[in-house]
Each structure stands twice: as C-alpha cells, then as structure tokens.
Short mmCIF file of C-alpha atoms in Angstrom, two decimals:
data_model
loop_
_atom_site.label_atom_id
_atom_site.label_comp_id
_atom_site.label_asym_id
_atom_site.label_seq_id
_atom_site.Cartn_x
_atom_site.Cartn_y
_atom_site.Cartn_z
CA MET A 1 35.07 -22.33 0.69
CA ALA A 2 32.75 -22.30 3.95
CA ASP A 3 30.82 -25.84 4.32
CA SER A 4 27.91 -24.19 6.04
CA PHE A 5 26.55 -20.98 7.30
CA VAL A 6 23.70 -18.99 8.76
CA LEU A 7 21.58 -16.05 6.66
CA ALA A 8 19.24 -14.37 9.01
CA LEU A 9 16.35 -12.83 7.15
CA ALA A 10 15.44 -9.31 8.54
CA GLN A 11 11.73 -8.43 7.37
CA VAL A 12 11.16 -5.15 9.18
CA ASN A 13 9.26 -1.82 8.79
CA PRO A 14 11.28 0.95 8.32
CA ARG A 15 10.19 4.93 8.38
CA VAL A 16 10.57 7.09 5.41
CA GLY A 17 13.41 9.76 6.21
CA ASP A 18 13.81 8.30 10.04
CA VAL A 19 17.50 7.36 9.22
CA ALA A 20 18.25 7.30 13.24
CA GLY A 21 15.14 4.91 13.73
CA ASN A 22 16.20 2.91 10.51
CA LEU A 23 19.71 2.86 12.12
CA ALA A 24 18.26 1.31 15.73
CA LEU A 25 15.91 -0.94 13.90
CA VAL A 26 18.83 -2.47 12.01
CA ARG A 27 20.57 -2.82 15.37
CA ALA A 28 18.16 -4.56 17.06
CA ALA A 29 17.71 -6.86 14.07
CA ARG A 30 21.62 -7.68 13.85
CA ALA A 31 21.26 -8.50 18.07
CA LYS A 32 18.24 -10.90 17.31
CA ALA A 33 19.88 -12.66 14.33
CA ALA A 34 23.25 -12.65 16.59
CA ALA A 35 21.11 -14.59 19.74
CA ALA A 36 20.41 -17.20 16.85
CA GLY A 37 23.75 -17.61 15.65
CA ALA A 38 23.62 -16.08 12.26
CA ASP A 39 26.73 -15.02 10.19
CA LEU A 40 25.17 -12.32 7.92
CA VAL A 41 21.71 -10.21 8.56
CA LEU A 42 20.16 -9.79 5.01
CA LEU A 43 17.48 -6.41 5.15
CA PRO A 44 15.56 -4.90 2.69
CA GLU A 45 16.46 -2.09 -0.12
CA LEU A 46 16.69 1.18 1.20
CA VAL A 47 16.52 -0.16 4.55
CA LEU A 48 18.40 3.21 6.03
CA SER A 49 16.45 5.75 4.01
CA GLY A 50 13.31 3.89 3.99
CA TYR A 51 11.60 2.92 0.51
CA PRO A 52 10.91 5.22 -1.44
CA PRO A 53 12.70 7.98 -0.44
CA GLU A 54 11.67 9.73 -3.49
CA ASP A 55 12.95 13.37 -3.76
CA LEU A 56 14.88 13.08 -0.19
CA VAL A 57 17.88 11.81 -1.93
CA LEU A 58 18.13 14.67 -3.91
CA LYS A 59 19.28 16.50 -0.31
CA PRO A 60 22.97 16.27 0.41
CA ALA A 61 22.34 16.74 4.29
CA PHE A 62 19.85 13.37 3.92
CA LEU A 63 22.50 11.29 2.06
CA ALA A 64 25.29 12.26 4.87
CA ALA A 65 22.82 11.20 7.01
CA CYS A 66 22.52 7.78 5.49
CA ARG A 67 26.09 7.35 4.96
CA GLU A 68 27.24 8.49 8.77
CA ALA A 69 24.50 5.73 9.85
CA LEU A 70 26.03 2.97 7.40
CA GLU A 71 29.57 3.56 8.91
CA ALA A 72 28.00 3.24 12.39
CA LEU A 73 26.54 0.03 11.41
CA ALA A 74 29.90 -1.07 9.62
CA ALA A 75 31.66 0.43 12.89
CA ASP A 76 29.59 -2.64 14.74
CA THR A 77 30.82 -5.13 12.51
CA ALA A 78 33.75 -4.93 14.71
CA ASP A 79 32.62 -7.11 17.55
CA GLY A 80 33.05 -10.52 15.10
CA GLY A 81 29.23 -10.86 15.13
CA PRO A 82 27.05 -10.96 12.04
CA GLY A 83 27.52 -8.98 8.99
CA LEU A 84 25.20 -7.03 7.04
CA VAL A 85 23.50 -6.62 3.82
CA VAL A 86 22.06 -2.98 4.32
CA GLY A 87 20.46 -1.04 1.61
CA THR A 88 20.81 2.98 1.52
CA PRO A 89 21.10 5.76 -1.37
CA TRP A 90 25.12 6.20 -2.29
CA LEU A 91 26.48 9.00 -3.58
CA GLU A 92 29.77 8.79 -5.63
CA ASP A 93 31.58 10.42 -8.49
CA GLY A 94 28.28 12.92 -8.37
CA LYS A 95 26.02 10.29 -8.78
CA ARG A 96 23.30 8.58 -6.59
CA TYR A 97 22.72 4.71 -6.43
CA ASN A 98 20.08 2.64 -5.15
CA ALA A 99 22.92 0.77 -3.38
CA ILE A 100 23.28 -2.25 -1.27
CA CYS A 101 26.48 -2.53 1.03
CA VAL A 102 27.83 -5.61 2.82
CA LEU A 103 29.59 -4.18 6.05
CA ASP A 104 31.54 -6.65 7.73
CA GLY A 105 35.25 -6.78 10.07
CA GLY A 106 34.11 -3.35 11.06
CA LYS A 107 34.00 -1.41 7.87
CA ILE A 108 32.14 -1.39 4.68
CA ALA A 109 33.55 -4.31 2.45
CA THR A 110 32.12 -3.91 -0.68
CA GLN A 111 28.70 -2.36 -2.55
CA ARG A 112 26.63 -3.42 -5.23
CA PHE A 113 24.28 -0.77 -7.47
CA LYS A 114 20.73 -1.68 -8.46
CA HIS A 115 21.07 -2.01 -12.05
CA HIS A 116 17.71 -1.89 -13.25
CA LEU A 117 15.66 1.13 -12.18
CA PRO A 118 11.77 0.86 -11.89
CA ASN A 119 10.37 3.95 -14.11
CA TYR A 120 6.43 3.14 -14.31
CA GLY A 121 3.63 2.90 -11.92
CA VAL A 122 4.48 4.08 -8.44
CA PHE A 123 8.43 3.71 -9.41
CA ASP A 124 10.31 6.68 -10.57
CA GLU A 125 13.76 6.08 -9.94
CA LYS A 126 15.00 7.20 -12.81
CA ARG A 127 14.51 10.64 -11.48
CA VAL A 128 16.66 10.32 -8.74
CA PHE A 129 19.11 7.37 -9.36
CA ASP A 130 21.48 6.58 -11.43
CA ALA A 131 21.97 2.80 -13.08
CA GLY A 132 24.70 0.90 -11.32
CA PRO A 133 26.40 -1.32 -13.61
CA LEU A 134 25.53 -5.36 -14.03
CA PRO A 135 27.00 -6.93 -10.82
CA GLY A 136 29.59 -9.33 -10.02
CA PRO A 137 29.28 -11.89 -6.72
CA VAL A 138 30.92 -10.58 -3.44
CA ASN A 139 32.51 -13.16 -1.04
CA PHE A 140 31.33 -13.08 2.50
CA ARG A 141 33.23 -15.48 4.44
CA GLY A 142 33.66 -17.93 2.07
CA VAL A 143 30.26 -17.89 0.14
CA ARG A 144 29.92 -15.98 -3.06
CA LEU A 145 27.33 -13.93 -2.46
CA GLY A 146 25.14 -12.85 -6.06
CA LEU A 147 23.39 -9.50 -4.64
CA MET A 148 20.80 -8.02 -7.21
CA VAL A 149 18.34 -5.05 -6.04
CA CYS A 150 14.70 -5.68 -6.51
CA GLU A 151 14.18 -5.05 -10.12
CA ASP A 152 16.93 -6.82 -10.94
CA MET A 153 15.43 -10.27 -10.18
CA TRP A 154 12.32 -9.16 -12.61
CA PHE A 155 15.47 -9.56 -15.88
CA ALA A 156 17.30 -12.12 -16.53
CA ASP A 157 20.80 -10.37 -17.26
CA VAL A 158 21.70 -9.75 -14.06
CA ALA A 159 21.09 -13.27 -12.81
CA GLU A 160 22.98 -14.53 -15.77
CA CYS A 161 25.98 -12.26 -14.99
CA LEU A 162 26.30 -13.30 -11.56
CA VAL A 163 26.35 -16.80 -12.16
CA GLU A 164 28.90 -16.48 -15.27
CA SER A 165 31.03 -14.64 -12.61
CA GLY A 166 30.94 -17.28 -9.88
CA ALA A 167 28.02 -16.73 -7.59
CA GLU A 168 26.53 -19.43 -5.23
CA ILE A 169 23.27 -17.88 -4.16
CA LEU A 170 21.16 -15.45 -5.10
CA VAL A 171 20.61 -12.58 -2.92
CA VAL A 172 17.16 -10.09 -3.57
CA PRO A 173 16.92 -7.06 -1.18
CA ASN A 174 13.39 -5.22 -2.05
CA GLY A 175 10.96 -2.98 -1.47
CA SER A 176 8.20 -4.46 -3.12
CA PRO A 177 4.45 -2.68 -2.85
CA PHE A 178 1.36 -5.36 -2.36
CA GLU A 179 -0.83 -5.68 -5.29
CA THR A 180 -3.46 -8.40 -5.30
CA ASP A 181 -1.78 -11.27 -6.97
CA LYS A 182 1.35 -10.01 -6.82
CA LEU A 183 2.51 -12.79 -4.29
CA ASP A 184 2.79 -15.32 -7.02
CA ARG A 185 4.12 -12.97 -9.54
CA ARG A 186 7.38 -12.65 -7.73
CA LEU A 187 7.23 -16.18 -7.09
CA GLN A 188 7.30 -17.02 -10.93
CA LEU A 189 9.95 -14.60 -11.47
CA ALA A 190 12.33 -15.93 -8.48
CA LEU A 191 12.12 -19.57 -9.55
CA ALA A 192 12.61 -18.18 -13.27
CA ARG A 193 15.86 -16.90 -12.13
CA SER A 194 16.97 -19.63 -9.85
CA ALA A 195 15.95 -22.11 -12.97
CA GLU A 196 17.76 -20.14 -15.70
CA THR A 197 20.96 -20.32 -12.85
CA GLU A 198 20.18 -23.46 -11.35
CA LEU A 199 20.95 -21.13 -7.90
CA PRO A 200 19.24 -21.05 -4.74
CA LEU A 201 17.59 -17.81 -4.26
CA VAL A 202 17.07 -15.65 -0.96
CA TYR A 203 14.08 -12.67 -1.09
CA VAL A 204 13.59 -10.70 1.44
CA ASN A 205 11.08 -7.83 1.36
CA GLN A 206 10.07 -4.98 3.78
CA VAL A 207 6.87 -4.77 5.41
CA GLY A 208 4.86 -1.79 6.52
CA GLY A 209 2.69 1.56 4.98
CA GLN A 210 4.66 4.45 3.70
CA ASP A 211 1.84 6.75 2.00
CA GLU A 212 -0.18 4.85 -0.75
CA LEU A 213 2.04 2.03 -0.44
CA VAL A 214 1.77 -1.25 1.78
CA PHE A 215 4.81 -3.73 1.95
CA ASP A 216 3.83 -6.91 2.95
CA GLY A 217 6.82 -8.79 3.35
CA ALA A 218 6.30 -12.06 2.21
CA SER A 219 9.82 -13.05 2.02
CA PHE A 220 11.70 -16.56 1.06
CA VAL A 221 14.04 -18.81 -0.10
CA LEU A 222 14.11 -21.05 -2.91
CA ASN A 223 16.34 -24.04 -3.07
CA ALA A 224 18.17 -24.75 -6.49
CA ASP A 225 15.86 -27.62 -6.73
CA ARG A 226 13.12 -24.69 -6.68
CA SER A 227 11.40 -26.11 -3.26
CA LEU A 228 10.58 -23.61 -0.83
CA PRO A 229 12.05 -24.32 2.45
CA VAL A 230 11.38 -20.76 4.32
CA GLN A 231 8.13 -18.38 3.70
CA LEU A 232 7.70 -15.68 6.09
CA PRO A 233 4.37 -13.95 7.14
CA GLN A 234 2.81 -11.25 5.19
CA PHE A 235 1.74 -7.94 6.98
CA ALA A 236 4.40 -8.84 10.17
CA GLU A 237 7.86 -8.01 11.01
CA ALA A 238 9.97 -11.50 11.19
CA ILE A 239 13.79 -12.34 11.65
CA VAL A 240 14.44 -15.84 10.42
CA ALA A 241 17.96 -17.43 10.61
CA THR A 242 18.36 -19.85 7.90
CA ARG A 243 20.85 -22.43 8.16
CA TRP A 244 22.61 -23.42 4.89
CA THR A 245 25.14 -25.99 4.13
CA ARG A 246 26.52 -27.99 1.28
CA ASP A 247 25.09 -31.42 -0.41
CA ALA A 248 27.64 -33.93 -2.10
CA GLY A 249 27.49 -31.60 -5.08
CA GLY A 250 29.21 -28.51 -3.41
CA LYS A 251 25.86 -26.60 -3.62
CA LEU A 252 24.53 -24.65 -0.97
CA VAL A 253 20.94 -25.93 0.37
CA CYS A 254 19.03 -24.46 2.63
CA ALA A 255 17.74 -26.52 5.93
CA PRO A 256 13.25 -26.11 6.13
CA ALA A 257 12.49 -23.33 8.75
CA ALA A 258 9.85 -20.91 9.46
CA HIS A 259 6.65 -21.66 6.80
CA ALA A 260 3.44 -18.93 6.77
CA ALA A 261 1.21 -19.92 4.51
CA PRO A 262 -0.09 -16.92 2.32
CA LEU A 263 -2.84 -15.10 2.83
CA ALA A 264 -6.36 -15.49 0.62
CA PRO A 265 -7.22 -12.91 -1.56
CA LEU A 266 -9.86 -11.17 1.14
CA GLY A 267 -7.55 -11.59 3.83
CA ALA A 268 -4.59 -10.15 2.20
CA ILE A 269 -6.55 -7.10 0.89
CA TYR A 270 -7.89 -6.69 4.28
CA GLY A 271 -4.41 -6.98 5.94
CA ALA A 272 -3.22 -4.29 3.38
CA LEU A 273 -5.20 -1.87 4.45
CA THR A 274 -5.21 -2.73 8.28
CA MET A 275 -1.47 -1.88 7.54
CA GLY A 276 -1.98 0.98 5.54
CA LEU A 277 -3.54 2.68 7.79
CA ARG A 278 -2.09 2.25 10.83
CA ASP A 279 1.18 2.78 9.75
CA TYR A 280 0.28 6.19 7.97
CA VAL A 281 -1.79 6.98 11.66
CA GLU A 282 1.58 5.75 13.85
CA LYS A 283 4.05 6.62 11.10
CA ASN A 284 2.49 10.53 11.34
CA ARG A 285 2.43 10.55 14.93
CA PHE A 286 -1.88 11.13 15.03
CA LYS A 287 -3.53 10.34 18.51
CA GLY A 288 -6.00 7.82 16.62
CA VAL A 289 -9.17 8.59 13.89
CA ILE A 290 -12.27 10.19 13.62
CA LEU A 291 -14.80 9.39 10.73
CA GLY A 292 -18.31 9.73 10.02
CA LEU A 293 -20.02 6.59 10.69
CA SER A 294 -23.53 6.72 8.29
CA GLY A 295 -24.90 3.57 8.85
CA GLY A 296 -24.03 2.43 5.17
CA ILE A 297 -21.52 -0.23 4.13
CA ASP A 298 -18.50 1.77 2.97
CA SER A 299 -18.20 3.50 6.82
CA ALA A 300 -19.20 0.31 8.63
CA LEU A 301 -15.87 -1.61 6.91
CA THR A 302 -13.60 2.09 7.28
CA ALA A 303 -14.81 1.95 11.13
CA ALA A 304 -13.98 -1.92 11.31
CA LEU A 305 -10.23 -1.43 9.46
CA ALA A 306 -9.75 1.37 11.92
CA VAL A 307 -10.45 -0.64 14.79
CA ASP A 308 -8.70 -3.46 13.90
CA ALA A 309 -5.65 -1.16 13.31
CA LEU A 310 -5.56 1.18 16.16
CA GLY A 311 -7.66 -0.59 18.79
CA PRO A 312 -11.30 0.88 19.69
CA SER A 313 -10.21 3.43 22.52
CA ARG A 314 -8.33 5.31 19.23
CA VAL A 315 -11.51 5.10 17.05
CA HIS A 316 -13.98 7.95 17.21
CA ALA A 317 -16.89 7.91 14.96
CA VAL A 318 -19.97 10.91 14.44
CA MET A 319 -23.19 9.94 13.12
CA MET A 320 -24.56 13.45 11.35
CA PRO A 321 -28.11 12.97 10.74
CA SER A 322 -30.21 15.40 8.41
CA ARG A 323 -34.25 15.11 7.88
CA TYR A 324 -33.22 12.56 5.16
CA THR A 325 -31.54 9.84 7.83
CA SER A 326 -33.37 6.74 8.20
CA GLN A 327 -34.32 5.25 11.53
CA ASP A 328 -32.47 1.79 9.91
CA SER A 329 -29.40 3.95 9.30
CA LEU A 330 -29.49 5.31 12.75
CA GLU A 331 -29.47 1.42 14.03
CA ASP A 332 -27.40 0.22 11.74
CA ALA A 333 -24.72 3.14 12.88
CA ALA A 334 -25.00 2.42 16.82
CA ALA A 335 -24.85 -0.99 16.51
CA CYS A 336 -21.41 -0.85 14.50
CA ALA A 337 -20.55 0.94 16.81
CA THR A 338 -21.61 -1.18 19.69
CA LEU A 339 -19.61 -4.20 17.44
CA LEU A 340 -16.81 -2.47 17.71
CA GLY A 341 -16.60 -0.88 20.68
CA ILE A 342 -16.20 2.59 19.85
CA LYS A 343 -16.92 5.65 20.82
CA LEU A 344 -20.26 6.99 18.93
CA ASP A 345 -21.22 11.08 18.97
CA THR A 346 -24.56 11.80 17.11
CA ILE A 347 -24.51 15.81 15.96
CA ALA A 348 -27.57 16.77 14.07
CA ILE A 349 -26.69 18.72 10.80
CA GLU A 350 -29.77 20.40 10.33
CA PRO A 351 -29.57 23.21 12.35
CA ALA A 352 -26.29 23.97 10.00
CA VAL A 353 -28.05 23.15 6.56
CA ALA A 354 -30.80 25.40 7.82
CA ALA A 355 -28.43 27.99 8.17
CA PHE A 356 -27.00 27.85 4.87
CA GLY A 357 -30.52 27.83 3.30
CA ALA A 358 -31.13 30.89 4.93
CA MET A 359 -27.60 32.31 4.04
CA LEU A 360 -27.70 31.26 0.34
CA GLY A 361 -31.74 31.82 -0.04
CA PRO A 362 -31.97 34.94 -1.50
CA HIS A 363 -28.98 34.13 -3.85
CA PHE A 364 -30.51 31.09 -4.90
CA ALA A 365 -34.34 32.99 -5.73
CA GLY A 366 -36.01 31.61 -8.55
CA THR A 367 -33.94 28.21 -8.64
CA GLN A 368 -35.35 24.97 -8.14
CA PRO A 369 -33.53 22.28 -5.30
CA ASP A 370 -30.93 20.29 -6.87
CA ILE A 371 -27.25 18.73 -5.89
CA THR A 372 -26.13 21.98 -4.46
CA GLU A 373 -28.40 21.81 -1.63
CA GLU A 374 -27.04 18.09 -1.29
CA ASN A 375 -23.89 18.86 -1.25
CA VAL A 376 -24.58 21.38 0.97
CA GLN A 377 -25.10 18.50 3.80
CA SER A 378 -22.05 16.38 2.19
CA ARG A 379 -19.94 19.33 3.53
CA VAL A 380 -21.39 20.19 6.67
CA ARG A 381 -20.61 16.85 7.78
CA GLY A 382 -16.97 17.72 6.67
CA LEU A 383 -16.81 20.73 8.26
CA THR A 384 -17.88 18.92 11.29
CA LEU A 385 -15.56 16.21 11.20
CA MET A 386 -12.53 18.49 10.66
CA ALA A 387 -13.33 20.84 13.43
CA LEU A 388 -13.37 17.74 15.91
CA SER A 389 -10.00 17.06 14.24
CA ASN A 390 -8.65 20.04 14.65
CA LYS A 391 -9.92 20.71 18.29
CA PHE A 392 -9.14 17.02 19.55
CA GLY A 393 -6.26 15.85 17.13
CA HIS A 394 -7.81 12.71 15.40
CA MET A 395 -6.95 12.34 11.82
CA VAL A 396 -9.97 12.12 9.48
CA VAL A 397 -10.55 8.99 7.68
CA SER A 398 -12.56 9.42 4.41
CA THR A 399 -15.31 6.82 3.34
CA GLY A 400 -15.32 6.95 -0.18
CA ASN A 401 -14.75 3.85 -2.33
CA LYS A 402 -12.72 3.47 -5.80
CA SER A 403 -15.97 3.27 -7.74
CA GLU A 404 -17.49 6.41 -6.16
CA MET A 405 -14.09 8.19 -6.99
CA SER A 406 -14.08 7.17 -10.52
CA ALA A 407 -17.44 8.43 -11.00
CA GLY A 408 -16.98 11.74 -9.25
CA TYR A 409 -20.04 10.27 -6.96
CA ALA A 410 -18.66 12.25 -3.93
CA THR A 411 -18.63 15.79 -2.50
CA LEU A 412 -15.37 18.15 -2.93
CA TYR A 413 -14.49 19.50 1.06
CA GLY A 414 -17.79 17.21 1.79
CA ASP A 415 -17.39 13.40 2.31
CA MET A 416 -13.86 13.49 0.35
CA CYS A 417 -12.27 15.55 3.51
CA GLY A 418 -9.83 13.32 5.24
CA GLY A 419 -6.14 12.90 5.70
CA PHE A 420 -6.67 9.46 4.37
CA ALA A 421 -8.89 7.68 2.00
CA VAL A 422 -8.38 3.55 3.16
CA LEU A 423 -10.91 2.46 0.66
CA LYS A 424 -9.81 4.75 -2.00
CA ASP A 425 -8.37 1.72 -4.15
CA VAL A 426 -11.08 -0.80 -3.66
CA TYR A 427 -14.18 -0.89 -5.76
CA LYS A 428 -17.69 -1.33 -4.16
CA THR A 429 -18.07 -4.89 -5.10
CA THR A 430 -15.10 -5.66 -3.07
CA VAL A 431 -16.36 -3.57 -0.15
CA PHE A 432 -19.25 -6.05 -0.21
CA ALA A 433 -16.78 -8.85 -0.43
CA LEU A 434 -14.47 -7.43 2.54
CA CYS A 435 -17.83 -6.96 4.83
CA ARG A 436 -18.80 -10.30 4.51
CA TRP A 437 -15.42 -11.67 4.78
CA ARG A 438 -14.53 -9.84 7.67
CA ASN A 439 -17.70 -10.84 9.66
CA GLU A 440 -16.76 -14.43 9.24
CA ASN A 441 -13.23 -13.75 9.97
CA ARG A 442 -10.44 -12.18 11.90
CA LEU A 443 -6.90 -11.25 11.15
CA GLU A 444 -3.84 -12.48 13.59
CA GLY A 445 -2.75 -9.65 15.18
CA ALA A 446 -6.02 -7.46 14.67
CA LEU A 447 -6.96 -4.84 17.48
CA GLY A 448 -10.46 -5.48 16.89
CA PRO A 449 -12.91 -8.26 18.43
CA ALA A 450 -13.81 -11.49 16.66
CA GLY A 451 -17.32 -12.24 15.49
CA PRO A 452 -19.53 -10.01 13.23
CA VAL A 453 -18.36 -6.30 13.29
CA MET A 454 -21.70 -5.23 11.33
CA PRO A 455 -25.52 -6.05 10.94
CA GLU A 456 -26.23 -7.89 7.84
CA ARG A 457 -28.97 -4.99 7.07
CA VAL A 458 -25.61 -2.63 6.47
CA ILE A 459 -24.70 -5.73 3.81
CA ALA A 460 -27.95 -6.04 2.47
CA LYS A 461 -29.39 -2.75 1.96
CA PRO A 462 -29.59 -0.88 -1.00
CA PRO A 463 -26.40 1.71 -0.27
CA THR A 464 -27.82 5.22 -0.45
CA ALA A 465 -25.86 8.85 0.26
CA GLU A 466 -29.50 9.97 1.76
CA LEU A 467 -29.31 13.21 1.07
CA ARG A 468 -32.67 13.24 -0.93
CA ASP A 469 -36.02 11.32 -0.28
CA GLY A 470 -35.71 7.85 -2.36
CA GLN A 471 -32.07 8.25 -3.17
CA THR A 472 -30.02 5.20 -4.21
CA ASP A 473 -26.41 4.84 -5.68
CA GLU A 474 -27.38 2.49 -8.28
CA ALA A 475 -29.96 5.04 -9.77
CA SER A 476 -27.59 7.20 -10.52
CA LEU A 477 -24.51 4.82 -11.28
CA GLY A 478 -26.28 1.87 -12.32
CA PRO A 479 -25.49 -1.46 -11.22
CA TYR A 480 -22.36 -1.77 -9.26
CA SER A 481 -21.37 -5.10 -10.89
CA GLU A 482 -21.51 -3.42 -14.26
CA LEU A 483 -20.00 -0.03 -13.23
CA ASP A 484 -17.00 -1.72 -11.36
CA ALA A 485 -16.44 -4.01 -14.64
CA ILE A 486 -16.45 -1.35 -16.74
CA LEU A 487 -14.12 1.05 -14.81
CA ALA A 488 -11.57 -1.87 -14.57
CA GLU A 489 -11.12 -2.11 -18.00
CA LEU A 490 -10.85 1.65 -18.20
CA VAL A 491 -8.94 1.92 -15.35
CA GLU A 492 -6.70 -1.01 -14.91
CA GLY A 493 -6.81 -1.97 -18.22
CA GLU A 494 -6.66 1.20 -20.04
CA ALA A 495 -8.97 -0.36 -22.76
CA ASP A 496 -10.97 1.62 -25.27
CA VAL A 497 -14.67 1.39 -25.77
CA ALA A 498 -14.60 -1.14 -29.07
CA ALA A 499 -12.46 -3.64 -26.47
CA ILE A 500 -14.87 -3.01 -23.67
CA VAL A 501 -18.15 -3.39 -25.66
CA ALA A 502 -16.71 -6.61 -27.36
CA LYS A 503 -16.61 -8.26 -23.71
CA GLY A 504 -20.24 -7.56 -23.62
CA HIS A 505 -21.04 -4.59 -22.03
CA ASN A 506 -23.65 -1.87 -23.41
CA GLU A 507 -21.48 0.89 -25.72
CA ALA A 508 -24.11 3.95 -24.07
CA ASP A 509 -22.98 2.61 -20.73
CA VAL A 510 -19.28 2.41 -21.61
CA ARG A 511 -19.46 5.76 -23.00
CA ARG A 512 -21.56 7.24 -20.10
CA ILE A 513 -18.75 5.59 -17.54
CA TRP A 514 -15.83 6.85 -19.57
CA ARG A 515 -17.31 10.25 -19.49
CA MET A 516 -17.70 10.28 -15.57
CA LEU A 517 -14.13 9.08 -15.12
CA ASP A 518 -12.65 11.69 -17.54
CA LEU A 519 -14.87 15.02 -15.98
CA SER A 520 -14.37 14.00 -12.57
CA GLU A 521 -10.26 14.00 -12.67
CA TYR A 522 -9.94 17.17 -10.79
CA LYS A 523 -11.56 15.55 -7.68
CA ARG A 524 -9.42 13.11 -7.59
CA ARG A 525 -6.48 15.43 -7.75
CA GLN A 526 -7.54 16.66 -4.59
CA ALA A 527 -8.45 13.71 -2.92
CA PRO A 528 -6.60 12.38 0.14
CA PRO A 529 -3.88 9.43 -0.15
CA GLY A 530 -5.20 5.68 0.19
CA VAL A 531 -4.02 2.34 0.00
CA LYS A 532 -2.98 1.04 -3.12
CA ILE A 533 -4.32 -2.36 -3.92
CA THR A 534 -4.99 -2.82 -7.45
CA SER A 535 -2.31 -2.79 -10.56
CA ARG A 536 -3.47 0.77 -11.27
CA ALA A 537 -4.38 3.37 -8.54
CA PHE A 538 -5.07 6.61 -8.59
CA GLY A 539 -2.59 9.16 -7.82
CA ARG A 540 1.00 8.78 -8.69
CA GLU A 541 0.32 5.61 -10.50
CA ARG A 542 -2.39 7.28 -12.99
CA ARG A 543 -1.51 10.65 -14.26
CA TYR A 544 -4.03 12.14 -16.22
CA PRO A 545 -4.42 15.85 -17.44
CA ILE A 546 -7.48 17.73 -15.91
CA THR A 547 -8.03 19.83 -18.81
CA ASN A 548 -8.87 17.41 -21.45
CA GLY A 549 -10.39 17.47 -24.50
CA PHE A 550 -10.20 13.14 -25.72
CA ARG A 551 -13.42 11.41 -25.53
CA GLY A 552 -12.22 8.39 -27.27
#
C-alpha cells in the first residue's frame, strides 16, 4: 500500500479521428506531468479516438489505428516515468467497448469497460458500443483505483461495486459536453457517489469543440470529506499534478492545488460559443470566417464571437445593403467593424435583386409582391457570401438564432447559408443578454479587444430583417420575451398546450408558435451545425419527422 502518490489531471483537447495527433497530445501531457513528478496521468474518455467518435468505431482500420497508438503509449511507460490512464475504443471477442486502459511498465496493464452507455440527447453509444460488466478496482503501484467512465458516475451501482471490492479512490475520465447549469449537476452527482462510498473522487473532463458539442473541462477533485481541493478552469487546457497522502486512518487525501473559479452563467455561455466556433474552424482547417454584418444585434454578436475566437485578422465582414437598409444600419455595421478591428466590405445587392426581378417578372405577372421578393434579397446575400467564401477560402458563419430557427423566421439558401451557425442554440433574449455582457466583459484568452464591441444602439433598437419598409421582427413573431418562453416549454420541456397555458400564456399564441415550430422542421434539417448550450438543441438531439400531421 503506497503512502503517497502524485496523480496528474490532463484536461486536453483531442480531435476526433486524428489518432496520430491525439497520440502526440497524450505524450506531451505525460512529459509535462513527468516534469511535475507525477506517478500517474489521468486523461479523458476516448482521448485516443476523440469523443464522440460515432461510426468511426465501426471501421476496423480505425480500431486498429487506436490499438497501435495505445501500444506505442504503453511502450513509452517502460522508461520508469508516470503510468497512464487512457481512454480508447477496444475490440475484444467481436465486441466494441468504450474502454479505459491502464498503461505501466511498458505494457497495457489492464482495462475496464464503460458499463452504462448513454443513449439519449446527443448520445447514442448503444449504437456503436457494447456495455461492459460492472468493474472491479485496479491496483496501480500500491493504490487501488476505482475506474468508472463518464456515465458510470451518474448511477450508484458502479461506485457501489468498486467500493465493495476494495477501491480506495474513484477515478472518472469524462467526455461531458457543456450545457447551461451542467457544472453544478456534475458536482452534485460526484458528491453523491463520494458520500455513498466515503471515498475521494477525481473527475477529469476533456475540453474543446467537436461539431455541435463543446466540452468545457472544469475537472475537479473531491476528498472523502466532500471538500474540493482542486478545480480546473473551464474552456482551457490544463495539466495539474495533485498530491495525495494517507491520513491517520489510512485514507487517501488530496492536498489543495489549482482552484479556478467557475464562470458566471453568461460568461460560460460566451466561452462555449467562442470555443465551439474556434475549434470548428481550426480542426477543419479553414483560413478564417466571413459573415454578413447587417448592423443588427445577431450579426454584431456573431462578429464579436468570431474575433474573440480567431482574432480580427481572420474575420471578414460584408455589409450588403438594399434599398430597405437604413442609415442607422450602415452606421452601426461600420461602428462594429471599427470597434472589433475587422475588415468590412460593402457590396450593394440592388443590381442582383433587380436582375432577378427582370428575370422572374414575366412569370410573376399579375401577382403582388410578397415574401417571395423578400426572400430573393436574402438569397442574393447568401449567394454573395458563398461566392466570396469559395474564392478566398473563408467559411461562412450564419448569424441566425434559436428563436428564428424555431419559428422558421429564416430564409433557406439565404441567411441560413453557412458552414457553422454559432447562435443556433441561443434564444434571442439570450442574444441581448450576451451582447450587454460582452460590452462590459472580456474572457481571459479572448483575441478581441477589451471594452465595448458594438454601439448601444445595436442592442436598443427593435430587431428587423429590413426586407421591406417598416418591418420589425416582433411584428411578425410577437414579443421575443413571450416567444422565447413558449419555445423553451415546447422545445426543451416538450410541454403540451394545456401545460403551457397553465403557466400564464395565451392559448392562441401557444398554438400559433407550436405550428410555426412544426412547419419549420424541413428548414432545420438543412441548417448548418451550431454550438449546443441548452438541454435540447436542434440537430441530433431533437428528431422530429418533417412529414408530421400531429398538431396537439
């Protein structure tokens, strides 16, 4: 029984499918941990494959590449340095497991398999993995480790099995995506497992963006007395050595080490959006981003996020005025670009709109102008941005928010054009709050300027698409405060009309918004991916049929 040991938490940012890159990432983490005197390095769930690997694990060549990388890491441990706890897909007897492997002394010492496979929300692990048995502890240099993978901490049975079979410390590698308020839920679950077992618990989470998901890190250590001696930062890589000794009763106790304060709710959302956009651009190797800067609040926030994520030199904005564009919008777009230090081009769309009018005029004879002509303007703007993207290699970022995506207040092949929709899961009321927050705050590590990033008028003026005279969003959708409250009940809560009305909402409004939500499913199926921040984002997490006759 070891009297003391040093466990390094490696909160790293892997890239799904990049086995060679992830191998190098683990090696770099081990070297840093070795310099800090670590005996063991704990890495996140499926760090070698990246998480979630989805159908990549169905490819034998991918599993073979992961196994080869694992064996290379095992060989590294023959040098007498720290051992490794590494997550990887594992093929055995024709079954595929989400595995955690202990590497030491030049070999794969042992492995444990994830027992509870999440199959809800964004997770569908039962589709590609087999469930492992309840695990027993692993003896590592005189310390009995109770390894349980991510979801296994959400249930009492795995921790109970581990403590009953002699574990001294619960060790939890994770790939746990960010959601608002999830940090507290994780901690409460960890406290429950620690209280039930009277054991300390180490929780290491990956960090970084992967398509719609953002992993926020925020790894931590709980002692058996439920004190919190270690808390790693959100949205940043970190490798921290934790030092453990035995108390008078022989129980392991972690000494205080790094302790980062959690971000406030709006700061955490802003951090998730920034990291999600940055990693989508970087991991897919785009030169930068291009977006339409209209002088409105959504495009102003999108531009600020892009600059904070990538720096001003990699953000290209385009103002595309029509005859309906106000002087205020022209001024506000220019002011945003100046405050952010980004390039702003102006390309008037009226010539293209007129050309479409002339081309379609004979076929539209005898009809009145309506939403068709409005959508032509939006699609001309989308075409313009895509042409610039094709020519110069910058990814188009669309600027629409969750309120618009829910209600269908967005033009297919127009303002929905893009490779990524950073505000896709952000309701309009939260957009307003984030803009006010960013004008007063700047996250550590942000590449944009300190101070305000948009004029107050951008936040204060009524939102409008400016596709016709006198147009405002709320004239079409109703007040955003009411719209967003009802949408949250329908989307996140799956509530029915009666339940929403019972909370004080008008029944006609609820039915109108439900109808808009249902009828816009076909648009959302064709929308670009965007960062998930709520408990139910559009995409793989919410799967409704397009052809759908149910209306409540």
